[in-house]
Structure formats: structure tokens, C-alpha cells
Amino acid sequence: MNTNRKISWVHLSSKVKQLLVAVLSVTFGISMYIFMNSFMSGVNSAQTQITFTSMSHIRIYNDLPTDVRQILQTKDKNTLVIVNNAKNIRYTEGIKNTEPIKESVSGLKEISAITEQLNQNIFIRNGVTKINASLSGVDVENEDRLFHTSDYMQQGSFYDLEKRADGIILGYKLAQNLGVGMDDNITVLTSDGMSRIFKIIGIMETGSASVDKTRAIISIRTARQLFSKNRSYATDILINIDDYNKSKETSKKIAAMTDYKVEAWQEGNAQLDSANVLRNILAVAVSFTILIVAGFGIYNIMNMTVNEKIKEIAILKAMGFNGSDIVEIFLTQSIIIGLIGGFTGLAFGYVVSMIVDQIPFKIGSFTTLPIDYSPTDYVLAFLFGLLITAIAGYLPARNASKIDPVAILRG
């Protein structure tokens, strides 16, 4: 250990309480940085997970034509054509043959899961109670691979849909509004006047109120029979990819493979993406503010140390120590404070996150408050904390290096 570092250590060890206060400032700043970013990242992940319980990253469906052609055309310029209440007509409903599309899309390496659904608005009747609902006919295995629906089952098993053609699963709010429970019978009424009795074999809770209040699920084979559709018919082909943030780029590739409408989730849910960005900005802003406040505390401590040691600094300079030596002495002290406070802050931040992660919080498949343990947050917290403490120590050290030893000793 050289002389400058020995002097730094003597300064620190002679003022233990002052050292403790400085270390605690850094510890608090770094631990709160870790906790805030872990919590906000967890909230964003939870919100995204809840949203994607019923919404895929990319959707393929049969949309209305974008070009509205003139219904009556004439080559005679002197003929006046008047059409009242023109309609934009779609001659085909849904996707008649889903297999070729699924096979071609599955060839893309970024695709993680793909399924098909038959979605229709229906009425569900239980006695005199009749409620409008959204019925989804699903491919059970692929549906679970895409949305992890089995994780959201309150009662019953999601895979029982494969075993029972008369089985139906309801959102828990929809079941409450109908006044029904497990093994009760309900009547499904379609817009074409068809009706069929189903037995409730499961109740699910996704955490999304709009879904839990309106959604009913049956197997896609049963749905095709109910609506008199062919065996490869679906209203939607739903796709998940490895990174949902790249949905727009992947949707463009898929659009080149089919004439149907291909829509990335951002097109209809920009508010979700914006909310995630705003929460991240808020977390970073609060965390940086805490670190900067801690930096001011260290600056004040180092400034007081310089003022207390002003005569010693003058003597050191009179003995031949130059300005860079003085800067090294006090900068070393601040870096030591930053290192000690940094490591304790990492540990304390992890402990706080662990405690919060155990707080009960029941929504959907979540049982505790969401916390995301990202190694990047810990690395950045340590580096930012060390940088701020270094700056807070350098500024008073630079001022100390410029003092005139003769003037101080005379004074």
C-alpha cells in the first residue's frame, strides 16, 4: 500500500461514524434503485402476462376489404348512377382452410407457438338469466402452449375439454353473473338460433376483468359442429414469437405468406406498450434521484473532511505532495465508501425485493407481488453508485489540491 492510500485509510478509520453515515447513504441509494427497478419490471411483466392470457403476439384473420369499389359501373358518361346505403360486402367469413397457413408460418424460426380459434358472440342462458358472452372454440394443447390457460384454472382441468364434447369452461365473473358452478348445465344460444346444452367442467380467472366477465371456452371440434363449419375452419390463427417486442417485424414476414389480414399486437394495444415505457421511465427517474441525493450526502461529508484536514493538506503539500496526490487521497476515500456501500446496497436491495416478493397479492395466476430479479439492474446499480460517489469525492478533492499551503499555515 502506497503512502497516499495509507493516509486515506487513516482518514476513514479515524472518523468511523462519518464513514458509517456515508456508507449508509450509498447503501440506501443503491438498494432503492434495485428495488424500484425490480418492482417496476415485475409489474410490467405481470401486466404483459395478464394481457397475453387471451391476446396473441400476432393475429391472422379475415378482414373486410380495404378497397370499396363502385357497386354499379357504367361506361356512359351521361348516365347518372345513384346508390343509397352502400355496403362493404365480405363474401367469405373466417379462414376456410387453416392448415396450409399454419404449416408455412411454422417454418419461421422466431415462432414459439401457433394455434387456431373459432370465436363467436353468443348468449348463455341459465334459467331466466341470459347473458351475452364470447365463445372460443380452441385447440386445447396448442392453446395451452400459447396462453398457458391451464395455469389460470380455479376449478377443473383445462384438458378435460378434449374428453368431453359437451364440456365448457367459463370465466369466474361470468359464472358468478349466471349463478352457476361446477357440473351445472347451461344453454348456449347462437345468432343463427341454434341452441345446445353444455356442462360446466371448469372455471378460470385470468386477472383481466373484461375476459373473466365474458369468455367461455369449448373445444374447436365442438365449436365447428355447433356453427356448422368444416373441419379446418377458424376465425383466427394466433401466433406467439420468442420476443413479443419484435411482433411488427415478424408480422410483415407472415403477411407476405397469406392474403388474410396479419396484425401485430401493438396495432390495437399501443396503450399497453406506452404504459410499460412510462413505468420504466418513472422507475429510472426515481432511482436516479435517490442516487443523486446520496451523492450530495457523500459530497457534503467529503467537503467537511477536506475542511477539517485543511491544515494537514497544507503540511502535506509543504512536504512535497503535489495536487494529484491530494486528489488521490480523497478520491480513494470516496471510492472505498462507494465500494463498501455498493456491495451492502446490492445485498440489502436483494433482501428488500425478496421480502416484497412474499407479500400476498392474488390476481390471476399471481399469489404475491411481482418482482423481476434482473442481473442487469444489479450491475447498473453498482456502477452508477460507484460513479456518483467518485464524482462526489473528486470535486472537493480537486478544490483541496488547489490550496496555497503558505496561506493556510500563516492563517
Coordinates of C-alpha atoms in Angstrom, one line a residue:
M1 CA 0.0 0.0 0.0
N2 CA 1.5 3.3 -1.0
T3 CA 1.6 6.4 1.2
N4 CA -1.4 8.1 -0.4
R5 CA -3.7 5.1 0.3
K6 CA -2.3 4.8 3.8
I7 CA -3.3 8.4 4.5
S8 CA -6.8 7.8 3.0
W9 CA -7.3 4.8 5.3
V10 CA -6.2 6.7 8.4
H11 CA -8.7 9.5 7.5
L12 CA -11.5 6.9 7.1
S13 CA -10.7 4.9 10.2
S14 CA -10.4 8.0 12.4
K15 CA -14.0 9.0 11.7
V16 CA -15.9 5.8 12.0
K17 CA -19.3 7.4 12.5
Q18 CA -18.8 9.7 9.5
L19 CA -17.7 6.7 7.4
L20 CA -20.8 4.8 8.5
V21 CA -23.2 7.7 7.5
A22 CA -21.5 7.9 4.1
V23 CA -21.7 4.1 3.5
L24 CA -25.4 4.1 4.6
S25 CA -26.2 6.8 2.1
V26 CA -24.7 4.8 -0.7
T27 CA -26.4 1.6 0.6
F28 CA -29.8 3.2 0.7
G29 CA -29.5 4.7 -2.7
I30 CA -28.3 1.5 -4.4
S31 CA -30.8 -0.7 -2.6
M32 CA -33.8 1.6 -3.5
Y33 CA -32.5 1.7 -7.1
I34 CA -32.5 -2.1 -7.3
F35 CA -35.9 -2.4 -5.6
M36 CA -37.7 0.2 -7.7
N37 CA -36.4 -1.2 -11.0
S38 CA -37.1 -4.8 -9.9
F39 CA -40.6 -3.9 -8.8
M40 CA -41.5 -1.9 -11.9
S41 CA -40.0 -4.5 -14.2
G42 CA -42.1 -7.1 -12.3
V43 CA -45.3 -5.0 -12.7
N44 CA -44.6 -4.6 -16.4
S45 CA -44.1 -8.3 -16.8
A46 CA -47.3 -9.1 -14.8
Q47 CA -49.3 -6.6 -16.8
T48 CA -48.0 -8.1 -20.1
Q49 CA -48.6 -11.6 -18.9
I50 CA -52.2 -10.8 -17.9
T51 CA -52.8 -9.1 -21.3
F52 CA -51.4 -12.0 -23.2
T53 CA -53.6 -14.6 -21.4
S54 CA -56.1 -14.0 -24.2
M55 CA -54.3 -12.0 -26.8
S56 CA -51.5 -13.4 -29.0
H57 CA -48.5 -11.5 -30.3
I58 CA -49.7 -11.8 -33.9
R59 CA -53.2 -12.5 -35.2
I60 CA -54.3 -13.7 -38.7
Y61 CA -58.0 -13.2 -39.6
N62 CA -60.3 -12.4 -42.5
D63 CA -60.8 -8.7 -42.6
L64 CA -63.2 -6.6 -44.6
P65 CA -61.7 -5.5 -47.9
T66 CA -59.9 -2.1 -47.7
D67 CA -60.9 -1.0 -51.2
V68 CA -64.6 0.0 -51.6
R69 CA -65.5 -0.5 -55.2
Q70 CA -68.3 1.2 -57.0
I71 CA -71.3 -1.2 -57.0
L72 CA -72.7 -0.1 -60.3
Q73 CA -70.4 0.8 -63.1
T74 CA -71.2 2.3 -66.5
K75 CA -69.2 3.5 -69.5
D76 CA -71.8 6.0 -70.5
K77 CA -70.7 9.4 -69.0
N78 CA -74.2 10.8 -69.5
T79 CA -75.7 8.2 -67.2
L80 CA -76.2 9.2 -63.5
V81 CA -75.7 6.4 -61.0
I82 CA -77.2 6.8 -57.6
V83 CA -76.7 4.1 -54.9
N84 CA -78.3 4.6 -51.5
N85 CA -76.8 3.0 -48.3
A86 CA -73.8 1.3 -50.0
K87 CA -72.4 -1.8 -48.1
N88 CA -68.9 -3.0 -47.9
I89 CA -69.5 -6.7 -48.6
R90 CA -67.3 -9.6 -47.4
Y91 CA -68.2 -12.7 -49.4
T92 CA -66.3 -15.2 -47.2
E93 CA -66.3 -15.5 -43.4
G94 CA -63.3 -16.6 -41.4
I95 CA -60.5 -18.8 -42.7
K96 CA -61.7 -21.8 -44.6
N97 CA -58.5 -23.8 -44.6
T98 CA -56.1 -23.1 -41.8
E99 CA -53.6 -25.9 -42.2
P100 CA -51.6 -24.5 -45.2
I101 CA -51.2 -21.2 -43.4
K102 CA -50.1 -22.9 -40.1
E103 CA -47.6 -25.1 -41.9
S104 CA -45.9 -22.2 -43.8
V105 CA -45.8 -19.9 -40.7
S106 CA -44.4 -22.6 -38.5
G107 CA -41.3 -22.6 -40.7
L108 CA -40.2 -19.2 -39.3
K109 CA -37.5 -19.7 -36.6
E110 CA -38.9 -16.9 -34.4
I111 CA -42.3 -18.6 -34.0
S112 CA -42.7 -20.2 -30.5
A113 CA -46.4 -21.3 -30.7
I114 CA -49.3 -21.3 -33.0
T115 CA -53.0 -22.2 -32.6
E116 CA -56.4 -21.6 -34.2
Q117 CA -59.6 -20.4 -32.7
L118 CA -63.3 -20.2 -33.7
N119 CA -64.7 -17.1 -32.0
Q120 CA -68.4 -16.1 -32.0
N121 CA -70.6 -13.9 -29.9
I122 CA -73.3 -16.0 -28.2
F123 CA -75.9 -15.9 -25.4
I124 CA -75.7 -18.1 -22.4
R125 CA -78.9 -19.0 -20.5
N126 CA -79.3 -20.3 -17.1
G127 CA -83.0 -20.4 -16.2
V128 CA -84.3 -16.9 -16.7
T129 CA -80.9 -15.4 -16.8
K130 CA -79.4 -14.7 -20.2
I131 CA -76.0 -13.1 -20.7
N132 CA -74.1 -12.1 -23.8
A133 CA -70.7 -13.8 -24.0
S134 CA -67.8 -14.5 -26.3
L135 CA -67.4 -18.2 -27.1
S136 CA -64.0 -19.5 -28.2
G137 CA -63.5 -22.9 -29.8
V138 CA -59.9 -23.8 -29.1
D139 CA -57.3 -26.4 -29.9
V140 CA -56.6 -27.4 -26.3
E141 CA -53.0 -28.4 -26.5
N142 CA -51.8 -25.6 -28.7
E143 CA -54.0 -23.1 -26.8
D144 CA -52.3 -24.0 -23.6
R145 CA -48.9 -23.8 -25.2
L146 CA -49.7 -20.3 -26.4
F147 CA -51.6 -18.8 -23.4
H148 CA -50.8 -21.2 -20.5
T149 CA -54.6 -21.3 -19.9
S150 CA -54.2 -24.3 -17.6
D151 CA -52.4 -22.1 -15.1
Y152 CA -55.4 -19.9 -14.7
M153 CA -57.9 -22.6 -13.8
Q154 CA -59.7 -22.0 -10.5
Q155 CA -61.6 -25.3 -10.7
G156 CA -61.4 -28.2 -13.1
S157 CA -58.8 -29.1 -15.7
F158 CA -58.4 -27.3 -19.0
Y159 CA -57.5 -30.6 -20.7
D160 CA -60.9 -32.1 -19.9
L161 CA -62.2 -30.2 -22.9
E162 CA -60.6 -32.9 -25.1
K163 CA -62.5 -35.6 -23.3
R164 CA -66.0 -34.1 -23.2
A165 CA -67.8 -32.7 -26.3
D166 CA -70.4 -31.1 -24.1
G167 CA -67.9 -29.5 -21.7
I168 CA -67.5 -25.7 -21.3
I169 CA -65.2 -23.5 -19.2
L170 CA -66.3 -20.1 -18.0
G171 CA -64.6 -17.0 -16.7
Y172 CA -65.2 -16.8 -12.9
K173 CA -67.1 -13.5 -13.2
L174 CA -69.3 -14.9 -16.0
A175 CA -70.1 -17.9 -13.8
Q176 CA -70.9 -15.6 -10.9
N177 CA -73.2 -13.5 -13.0
L178 CA -75.0 -16.6 -14.3
G179 CA -75.2 -18.0 -10.8
V180 CA -73.7 -21.3 -11.8
G181 CA -70.8 -23.5 -10.6
M182 CA -69.0 -26.8 -11.5
D183 CA -71.1 -29.5 -13.1
D184 CA -74.1 -27.2 -13.7
N185 CA -75.8 -27.2 -17.1
I186 CA -76.2 -24.1 -19.2
T187 CA -77.7 -23.4 -22.6
V188 CA -75.7 -21.8 -25.4
L189 CA -77.7 -19.8 -28.0
T190 CA -76.1 -18.8 -31.3
S191 CA -77.0 -15.9 -33.5
D192 CA -78.4 -18.4 -36.1
G193 CA -81.0 -19.6 -33.5
M194 CA -79.1 -22.8 -32.7
S195 CA -79.1 -23.9 -29.0
R196 CA -77.2 -26.6 -27.2
I197 CA -76.8 -27.7 -23.5
F198 CA -73.3 -27.7 -22.1
K199 CA -71.9 -28.9 -18.7
I200 CA -69.5 -26.6 -16.8
I201 CA -66.3 -28.6 -16.4
G202 CA -64.0 -25.7 -15.4
I203 CA -63.9 -22.1 -14.1
M204 CA -60.9 -19.8 -14.8
E205 CA -59.5 -16.5 -13.6
T206 CA -57.0 -14.7 -15.8
G207 CA -56.9 -11.4 -13.9
S208 CA -58.3 -9.4 -16.8
A209 CA -61.8 -8.3 -15.8
S210 CA -63.0 -8.0 -19.4
V211 CA -62.0 -11.6 -20.2
D212 CA -63.3 -13.2 -16.9
K213 CA -66.6 -11.5 -17.3
T214 CA -67.4 -12.5 -20.9
R215 CA -65.3 -15.5 -22.0
A216 CA -66.5 -19.1 -22.5
I217 CA -64.3 -21.9 -23.9
I218 CA -65.2 -25.2 -25.7
S219 CA -63.1 -27.5 -27.9
I220 CA -62.7 -26.3 -31.5
R221 CA -64.2 -29.6 -32.8
T222 CA -67.4 -28.9 -30.8
A223 CA -67.5 -25.3 -32.0
R224 CA -67.3 -26.4 -35.6
Q225 CA -70.2 -28.7 -35.1
L226 CA -72.2 -26.0 -33.3
F227 CA -71.7 -23.5 -36.0
S228 CA -71.8 -26.0 -38.9
K229 CA -68.3 -25.3 -40.2
N230 CA -65.8 -27.6 -42.0
R231 CA -63.1 -29.4 -40.1
S232 CA -60.3 -26.9 -40.9
Y233 CA -62.3 -23.7 -40.4
A234 CA -61.3 -21.0 -37.9
T235 CA -61.9 -17.3 -37.4
D236 CA -58.4 -16.6 -36.1
I237 CA -54.9 -18.0 -36.3
L238 CA -53.0 -16.9 -33.3
I239 CA -49.2 -16.8 -33.1
N240 CA -46.6 -16.2 -30.4
I241 CA -43.0 -15.4 -31.0
D242 CA -39.8 -15.5 -28.9
D243 CA -39.7 -11.7 -28.4
Y244 CA -43.1 -10.0 -28.4
N245 CA -41.4 -6.6 -29.0
K246 CA -40.5 -7.8 -32.5
S247 CA -44.1 -8.6 -33.5
K248 CA -44.3 -5.9 -36.1
E249 CA -41.2 -7.2 -38.0
T250 CA -42.5 -10.8 -37.9
S251 CA -46.0 -9.8 -38.9
K252 CA -44.6 -8.3 -42.1
K253 CA -42.9 -11.6 -43.0
I254 CA -46.1 -13.5 -42.4
A255 CA -48.2 -11.0 -44.4
A256 CA -46.1 -12.0 -47.5
M257 CA -47.3 -15.6 -47.0
T258 CA -51.0 -15.1 -46.9
D259 CA -53.8 -12.9 -48.3
Y260 CA -55.5 -12.7 -45.0
K261 CA -55.1 -9.8 -42.6
V262 CA -52.0 -10.1 -40.3
E263 CA -52.0 -7.9 -37.2
A264 CA -49.3 -7.4 -34.6
W265 CA -50.5 -6.8 -31.0
Q266 CA -49.1 -3.2 -31.0
E267 CA -51.5 -2.1 -33.7
G268 CA -54.5 -2.4 -31.3
N269 CA -52.8 -2.1 -28.0
A270 CA -50.4 0.8 -28.2
Q271 CA -51.6 2.0 -24.7
L272 CA -50.1 -1.2 -23.2
D273 CA -46.7 -0.5 -24.7
S274 CA -46.8 3.2 -23.7
A275 CA -47.7 2.3 -20.1
N276 CA -44.7 -0.1 -19.9
V277 CA -42.4 2.6 -21.2
L278 CA -43.8 5.3 -18.8
R279 CA -43.5 3.0 -15.8
N280 CA -39.8 2.2 -16.7
I281 CA -39.1 5.9 -17.1
L282 CA -40.7 6.6 -13.7
A283 CA -38.7 3.9 -12.0
V284 CA -35.4 5.1 -13.5
A285 CA -36.1 8.7 -12.7
V286 CA -36.9 7.9 -9.0
S287 CA -33.9 5.6 -8.7
F288 CA -31.5 8.2 -10.2
T289 CA -32.9 10.9 -7.9
I290 CA -32.2 8.7 -4.9
L291 CA -28.7 8.0 -6.0
I292 CA -28.0 11.7 -6.7
V293 CA -29.4 12.6 -3.2
A294 CA -27.0 10.0 -1.8
G295 CA -24.2 11.6 -3.8
F296 CA -24.9 15.0 -2.3
G297 CA -24.6 13.5 1.1
I298 CA -21.2 12.0 0.3
Y299 CA -20.2 15.3 -1.2
N300 CA -21.1 17.1 2.0
I301 CA -19.2 14.6 4.1
M302 CA -16.1 14.7 1.9
N303 CA -16.3 18.5 1.9
M304 CA -16.4 18.6 5.7
T305 CA -13.4 16.2 5.7
V306 CA -11.4 18.5 3.5
N307 CA -12.2 21.5 5.7
E308 CA -11.2 19.5 8.8
K309 CA -8.0 18.3 7.2
I310 CA -7.1 21.6 5.6
K311 CA -4.0 22.2 7.8
E312 CA -2.9 18.6 7.2
I313 CA -3.3 19.1 3.5
A314 CA -1.2 22.3 3.7
I315 CA 1.5 20.4 5.6
L316 CA 1.5 17.5 3.0
K317 CA 1.9 20.0 0.2
A318 CA 4.7 21.7 2.0
M319 CA 6.4 18.3 2.4
G320 CA 6.3 17.8 -1.3
F321 CA 2.9 16.2 -2.1
N322 CA 1.5 17.7 -5.3
G323 CA -2.1 18.3 -6.3
S324 CA -2.6 14.9 -7.9
D325 CA -1.5 13.2 -4.6
I326 CA -4.2 15.2 -2.7
V327 CA -6.8 14.3 -5.3
E328 CA -5.8 10.6 -5.0
I329 CA -6.1 10.7 -1.2
F330 CA -9.6 12.0 -1.1
L331 CA -10.8 10.2 -4.2
T332 CA -9.6 6.9 -2.8
Q333 CA -11.7 7.6 0.3
S334 CA -14.8 8.2 -1.7
I335 CA -14.2 5.1 -3.9
I336 CA -13.8 3.0 -0.7
I337 CA -17.1 4.4 0.5
G338 CA -18.7 3.6 -2.8
L339 CA -17.4 0.0 -2.9
I340 CA -18.5 -0.8 0.7
G341 CA -21.8 0.9 0.2
G342 CA -22.2 -0.7 -3.2
F343 CA -21.9 -4.3 -2.0
T344 CA -24.0 -3.7 1.1
G345 CA -26.6 -1.9 -1.1
L346 CA -26.7 -4.9 -3.5
A347 CA -27.3 -7.3 -0.6
F348 CA -29.9 -5.0 1.1
G349 CA -31.7 -4.4 -2.2
Y350 CA -32.0 -8.1 -2.8
V351 CA -33.3 -8.7 0.7
V352 CA -35.9 -5.9 0.3
S353 CA -37.0 -7.4 -3.0
M354 CA -37.3 -10.9 -1.5
I355 CA -39.5 -9.6 1.3
V356 CA -41.8 -7.7 -1.0
D357 CA -41.9 -10.8 -3.2
Q358 CA -43.6 -12.6 -0.3
I359 CA -46.4 -10.1 0.2
P360 CA -49.7 -11.8 -0.7
F361 CA -51.3 -10.4 -3.9
K362 CA -53.9 -12.6 -5.6
I363 CA -54.8 -11.8 -9.2
G364 CA -54.9 -14.4 -12.0
S365 CA -52.1 -16.9 -11.5
F366 CA -50.2 -14.5 -9.2
T367 CA -50.2 -15.1 -5.5
T368 CA -47.6 -12.5 -4.4
L369 CA -46.4 -9.0 -5.6
P370 CA -44.4 -9.4 -8.8
I371 CA -40.6 -8.8 -8.6
D372 CA -38.2 -9.3 -11.5
Y373 CA -34.7 -10.3 -10.5
S374 CA -32.7 -8.9 -13.4
P375 CA -28.8 -9.1 -13.1
T376 CA -28.6 -6.0 -15.3
D377 CA -30.3 -3.9 -12.6
Y378 CA -27.7 -5.0 -10.0
V379 CA -24.8 -4.3 -12.3
L380 CA -26.1 -0.9 -13.3
A381 CA -26.9 0.0 -9.7
F382 CA -23.4 -0.8 -8.5
L383 CA -21.7 1.1 -11.4
F384 CA -24.0 4.1 -11.1
G385 CA -23.5 4.2 -7.3
L386 CA -19.7 4.0 -7.7
L387 CA -19.6 6.7 -10.4
I388 CA -21.7 9.1 -8.3
T389 CA -19.6 8.6 -5.2
A390 CA -16.4 9.1 -7.2
I391 CA -17.7 12.4 -8.6
A392 CA -18.8 13.4 -5.1
G393 CA -15.3 12.7 -3.8
Y394 CA -13.5 14.2 -6.7
L395 CA -15.0 17.7 -6.6
P396 CA -13.8 18.6 -3.0
A397 CA -10.5 16.8 -3.6
R398 CA -9.9 19.0 -6.7
N399 CA -10.6 22.1 -4.6
A400 CA -8.2 20.8 -1.9
S401 CA -5.4 20.2 -4.4
K402 CA -5.5 23.9 -5.4
I403 CA -5.0 25.4 -1.9
D404 CA -1.9 27.5 -1.1
P405 CA -0.1 25.8 1.8
V406 CA 1.7 29.0 2.8
A407 CA -1.5 31.0 3.1
I408 CA -3.1 28.2 5.2
L409 CA -0.1 27.8 7.5
R410 CA 0.1 31.6 8.0
G411 CA -3.6 31.8 8.7

